[in-house]
Coordinates of N, CA and C in Angstrom, one line a residue:
M9 N 94.8 114.2 91.2 CA 94.7 112.9 91.9 C 94.0 111.9 90.9
N10 N 93.0 112.3 90.1 CA 92.3 111.4 89.2 C 93.3 110.8 88.2
R11 N 94.3 111.6 87.7 CA 95.3 111.1 86.8 C 96.1 110.0 87.4
I12 N 96.5 110.2 88.7 CA 97.3 109.2 89.4 C 96.5 107.9 89.5
F13 N 95.2 107.9 89.9 CA 94.4 106.7 90.0 C 94.3 106.1 88.7
L14 N 94.0 106.8 87.6 CA 93.9 106.3 86.3 C 95.2 105.6 85.9
F15 N 96.3 106.2 86.1 CA 97.6 105.6 85.7 C 97.9 104.4 86.5
V16 N 97.8 104.4 87.8 CA 98.0 103.2 88.6 C 97.1 102.1 88.3
G17 N 95.8 102.4 88.1 CA 94.8 101.4 87.8 C 95.1 100.7 86.5
A18 N 95.5 101.5 85.4 CA 95.8 100.9 84.1 C 97.0 100.1 84.2
L19 N 98.0 100.6 84.9 CA 99.3 99.8 85.1 C 99.0 98.5 85.8
S20 N 98.2 98.6 86.9 CA 97.9 97.4 87.7 C 97.1 96.4 86.9
A21 N 96.2 96.9 86.0 CA 95.4 96.0 85.2 C 96.4 95.3 84.2
C22 N 97.3 96.0 83.6 CA 98.3 95.4 82.7 C 99.1 94.3 83.4
I23 N 99.5 94.6 84.6 CA 100.3 93.6 85.4 C 99.4 92.4 85.7
A24 N 98.2 92.6 86.0 CA 97.3 91.5 86.4 C 97.1 90.6 85.1
V25 N 96.9 91.2 84.0 CA 96.8 90.4 82.8 C 98.0 89.6 82.5
G26 N 99.2 90.2 82.7 CA 100.5 89.5 82.5 C 100.6 88.4 83.6
L27 N 100.3 88.6 84.8 CA 100.4 87.6 85.8 C 99.3 86.5 85.6
G28 N 98.2 86.9 85.1 CA 97.2 85.9 84.8 C 97.6 84.9 83.7
A29 N 98.3 85.5 82.7 CA 98.8 84.6 81.6 C 100.0 83.8 82.2
F30 N 100.8 84.4 83.0 CA 101.9 83.6 83.6 C 101.4 82.4 84.4
G31 N 100.3 82.7 85.2 CA 99.7 81.7 86.0 C 99.1 80.6 85.2
A32 N 98.4 80.9 84.1 CA 97.8 79.9 83.3 C 98.8 79.1 82.5
H33 N 99.8 79.7 82.0 CA 100.8 79.0 81.1 C 102.1 78.6 81.8
G34 N 102.6 79.4 82.7 CA 103.9 79.1 83.3 C 103.8 78.4 84.6
L35 N 102.7 78.5 85.3 CA 102.7 77.9 86.7 C 101.9 76.6 86.7
R36 N 101.1 76.4 85.7 CA 100.3 75.1 85.7 C 101.2 74.0 85.6
G37 N 101.1 73.0 86.5 CA 102.0 71.9 86.5 C 103.2 72.1 87.4
R38 N 103.4 73.3 87.7 CA 104.6 73.6 88.6 C 104.1 73.9 90.1
L39 N 102.9 74.3 90.2 CA 102.3 74.6 91.5 C 101.2 73.6 91.8
E40 N 101.1 73.2 93.1 CA 99.9 72.4 93.5 C 98.6 73.2 93.1
A41 N 97.6 72.5 92.9 CA 96.3 73.1 92.5 C 95.8 74.1 93.6
D42 N 96.0 73.9 94.8 CA 95.6 74.8 95.8 C 96.4 76.1 95.8
M43 N 97.7 76.0 95.5 CA 98.5 77.2 95.4 C 98.3 78.0 94.1
L44 N 98.0 77.3 93.1 CA 97.6 77.9 91.8 C 96.3 78.7 92.0
A45 N 95.3 78.1 92.8 CA 94.1 78.8 93.1 C 94.4 80.1 93.9
V46 N 95.3 80.0 94.9 CA 95.7 81.2 95.7 C 96.2 82.3 94.8
F47 N 97.1 81.9 93.9 CA 97.7 82.8 92.9 C 96.6 83.5 92.1
E48 N 95.7 82.7 91.5 CA 94.6 83.2 90.7 C 93.7 84.1 91.5
T49 N 93.5 83.9 92.8 CA 92.7 84.8 93.6 C 93.4 86.1 93.7
G50 N 94.7 86.1 93.8 CA 95.4 87.4 93.9 C 95.3 88.1 92.6
V51 N 95.4 87.4 91.5 CA 95.2 88.1 90.1 C 93.8 88.7 90.0
R52 N 92.8 87.9 90.4 CA 91.4 88.3 90.2 C 91.2 89.6 91.0
Y53 N 91.6 89.6 92.3 CA 91.3 90.8 93.1 C 92.2 92.0 92.7
Q54 N 93.4 91.7 92.2 CA 94.2 92.8 91.6 C 93.4 93.5 90.5
M55 N 92.9 92.7 89.6 CA 92.1 93.2 88.4 C 90.9 93.9 88.9
Y56 N 90.1 93.4 89.8 CA 88.9 94.1 90.3 C 89.3 95.5 90.8
H57 N 90.4 95.6 91.5 CA 90.7 96.9 92.1 C 91.5 97.8 91.1
A58 N 92.1 97.2 90.2 CA 92.7 98.0 89.1 C 91.5 98.7 88.3
L59 N 90.5 98.0 88.0 CA 89.3 98.5 87.3 C 88.6 99.6 88.2
A60 N 88.6 99.4 89.5 CA 88.0 100.4 90.4 C 88.8 101.6 90.4
L61 N 90.1 101.5 90.3 CA 91.0 102.7 90.2 C 90.8 103.5 88.9
V62 N 90.7 102.7 87.8 CA 90.4 103.3 86.5 C 89.1 104.1 86.6
A63 N 88.1 103.4 87.1 CA 86.8 104.1 87.2 C 86.8 105.3 88.1
L64 N 87.6 105.2 89.2 CA 87.7 106.4 90.1 C 88.5 107.5 89.4
G65 N 89.5 107.2 88.6 CA 90.2 108.2 87.8 C 89.4 108.9 86.8
L66 N 88.4 108.1 86.2 CA 87.5 108.7 85.2 C 86.3 109.4 85.7
A67 N 86.0 109.2 87.0 CA 84.8 109.7 87.6 C 84.9 111.2 87.8
R68 N 84.4 112.0 86.9 CA 84.5 113.4 87.0 C 83.4 114.0 88.0
R69 N 82.4 113.2 88.2 CA 81.3 113.7 89.1 C 81.8 113.7 90.6
L70 N 82.7 112.9 90.9 CA 83.2 112.8 92.3 C 84.1 114.1 92.6
E71 N 83.8 114.7 93.7 CA 84.6 115.8 94.1 C 86.0 115.2 94.4
P72 N 87.1 115.9 94.0 CA 88.4 115.4 94.2 C 88.8 115.6 95.7
G73 N 88.0 115.3 96.6 CA 88.2 115.5 98.0 C 88.9 114.4 98.7
R74 N 88.9 114.5 100.0 CA 89.6 113.5 100.8 C 89.0 112.1 100.7
L75 N 87.7 112.0 100.6 CA 87.1 110.6 100.6 C 87.5 109.9 99.4
A76 N 87.4 110.5 98.2 CA 87.8 109.9 97.0 C 89.3 109.5 97.0
A77 N 90.1 110.5 97.5 CA 91.5 110.2 97.6 C 91.8 109.1 98.5
A78 N 91.1 109.0 99.6 CA 91.3 107.9 100.6 C 90.9 106.6 99.9
A79 N 89.8 106.6 99.2 CA 89.4 105.3 98.5 C 90.5 104.8 97.6
G80 N 91.0 105.7 96.8 CA 92.0 105.3 95.8 C 93.3 104.8 96.5
G81 N 93.7 105.6 97.6 CA 94.9 105.1 98.4 C 94.7 103.8 99.0
L82 N 93.4 103.5 99.5 CA 93.2 102.2 100.1 C 93.1 101.1 99.1
F83 N 92.6 101.4 97.9 CA 92.6 100.4 96.8 C 94.1 100.0 96.5
I84 N 94.9 101.0 96.4 CA 96.3 100.7 96.0 C 97.0 99.9 97.1
A85 N 96.9 100.4 98.4 CA 97.6 99.7 99.5 C 97.0 98.3 99.7
G86 N 95.7 98.3 99.6 CA 95.0 97.0 99.8 C 95.3 96.0 98.8
S87 N 95.4 96.4 97.5 CA 95.8 95.5 96.4 C 97.2 95.0 96.6
L88 N 98.1 95.9 97.0 CA 99.5 95.5 97.2 C 99.6 94.5 98.4
C89 N 98.9 94.7 99.5 CA 99.0 93.8 100.6 C 98.2 92.5 100.3
F90 N 97.0 92.6 99.8 CA 96.2 91.4 99.6 C 96.7 90.5 98.5
S91 N 96.8 91.1 97.3 CA 97.3 90.3 96.2 C 98.8 90.0 96.3
G92 N 99.6 90.9 96.7 CA 101.0 90.7 96.9 C 101.3 89.6 97.9
S93 N 100.6 89.5 99.0 CA 100.8 88.4 99.9 C 100.4 87.1 99.4
L94 N 99.3 87.1 98.6 CA 98.9 85.8 98.0 C 99.9 85.3 97.0
Y95 N 100.5 86.3 96.2 CA 101.6 85.9 95.3 C 102.8 85.3 96.0
L96 N 103.1 85.9 97.1 CA 104.3 85.4 97.9 C 104.0 84.0 98.5
I97 N 102.7 83.8 99.0 CA 102.4 82.5 99.5 C 102.4 81.5 98.4
A98 N 101.8 81.8 97.3 CA 101.8 80.8 96.2 C 103.1 80.5 95.6
L99 N 103.9 81.5 95.3 CA 105.2 81.3 94.6 C 106.4 81.0 95.5
A100 N 106.4 81.6 96.7 CA 107.6 81.4 97.6 C 107.3 80.5 98.8
G101 N 106.0 80.1 99.0 CA 105.6 79.4 100.1 C 105.8 80.2 101.4
A102 N 105.7 81.5 101.3 CA 105.8 82.4 102.5 C 104.6 82.4 103.3
R103 N 104.3 81.3 104.0 CA 103.0 81.3 104.7 C 102.9 82.2 105.9
G104 N 104.1 82.6 106.4 CA 104.1 83.6 107.5 C 103.6 84.9 107.2
I105 N 103.6 85.3 105.9 CA 103.1 86.6 105.4 C 101.5 86.6 105.3
G106 N 100.9 85.4 105.6 CA 99.5 85.3 105.5 C 98.7 86.2 106.3
L107 N 99.3 86.8 107.4 CA 98.6 87.8 108.2 C 98.4 89.1 107.5
V108 N 99.2 89.3 106.5 CA 99.0 90.6 105.7 C 97.8 90.5 104.8
T109 N 97.4 89.3 104.4 CA 96.3 89.1 103.5 C 95.0 89.7 104.0
P110 N 94.6 89.3 105.2 CA 93.3 89.9 105.7 C 93.4 91.5 106.0
A111 N 94.6 91.9 106.3 CA 94.8 93.4 106.5 C 94.6 94.1 105.2
G112 N 95.1 93.5 104.1 CA 94.8 94.0 102.7 C 93.4 94.0 102.4
G113 N 92.7 92.9 102.7 CA 91.3 92.8 102.5 C 90.5 93.9 103.2
L114 N 90.9 94.1 104.5 CA 90.2 95.2 105.2 C 90.4 96.6 104.6
M115 N 91.6 96.8 104.0 CA 91.9 98.1 103.3 C 91.0 98.2 102.1
L116 N 90.8 97.1 101.3 CA 90.0 97.1 100.2 C 88.5 97.4 100.6
L117 N 88.0 96.8 101.6 CA 86.7 97.0 102.1 C 86.5 98.5 102.5
A118 N 87.5 99.0 103.2 CA 87.5 100.4 103.6 C 87.5 101.4 102.4
G119 N 88.3 101.0 101.4 CA 88.3 101.8 100.1 C 86.9 101.8 99.5
W120 N 86.2 100.7 99.5 CA 84.9 100.7 98.9 C 83.9 101.6 99.7
L121 N 84.1 101.6 101.1 CA 83.2 102.4 101.9 C 83.5 103.9 101.7
M122 N 84.8 104.2 101.5 CA 85.2 105.6 101.3 C 84.6 106.1 99.9
L123 N 84.6 105.2 98.9 CA 84.1 105.5 97.6 C 82.6 105.7 97.7
A124 N 81.9 104.9 98.5 CA 80.5 105.1 98.6 C 80.1 106.4 99.3
L125 N 80.9 106.8 100.3 CA 80.7 108.1 101.0 C 81.0 109.2 100.0
A126 N 82.1 109.1 99.2 CA 82.4 110.1 98.3 C 81.3 110.3 97.3
A127 N 80.6 109.2 96.9 CA 79.5 109.3 95.9 C 78.3 110.0 96.5
L128 N 78.1 109.8 97.8 CA 77.0 110.5 98.5 C 77.3 112.0 98.6
K129 N 78.5 112.4 98.7 CA 78.9 113.8 98.9 C 79.1 114.5 97.6
S130 N 79.1 113.7 96.4 CA 79.4 114.4 95.1 C 78.2 115.2 94.7
A131 N 78.5 116.2 93.8 CA 77.5 117.0 93.3 C 76.6 116.3 92.3
P132 N 75.4 116.6 92.1 CA 74.5 115.9 91.1 C 75.1 116.2 89.7
A133 N 74.8 115.3 88.8 CA 75.2 115.5 87.4 C 74.5 116.6 86.8
A134 N 75.3 117.4 86.0 CA 74.7 118.5 85.2 C 73.8 117.9 84.1
P135 N 72.7 118.6 83.8 CA 71.8 118.1 82.7 C 72.6 118.2 81.4
P136 N 72.2 117.3 80.5 CA 72.9 117.3 79.2 C 72.6 118.6 78.4
P137 N 73.5 119.1 77.6 CA 73.3 120.3 76.8 C 72.0 120.2 76.0
G138 N 71.3 121.3 76.1 CA 70.0 121.4 75.3 C 68.9 120.6 75.9
G139 N 69.1 120.1 77.2 CA 68.1 119.2 77.8 C 67.4 119.9 78.9

């Protein structure tokens, strides 16, 4: 599971960088300032949660149990719903999809709670060799 989170996180971060550049260079002057801000919020939260997935994928101390897996799954689903809906609102004017945005935000919050619980259940770090 750690490899999947690392892969999806790295890929999502790559996409966020590309979308950020697209927003800064390709959308400036084409979108109203408020819609550009909506798009940039989507990029920012996508990057936050891409980095969280990378960290989760690298976290060897966390047990590969249900809580850590749930956190990663919620980060993925929440990023798709939250950032994806913001992209559709900004680029396509799809205001009706705005109800998906808070649902995605709740998934992201739940993912952070699952990660916190996974950290509490994880085994303590082993002492360094020779220490």
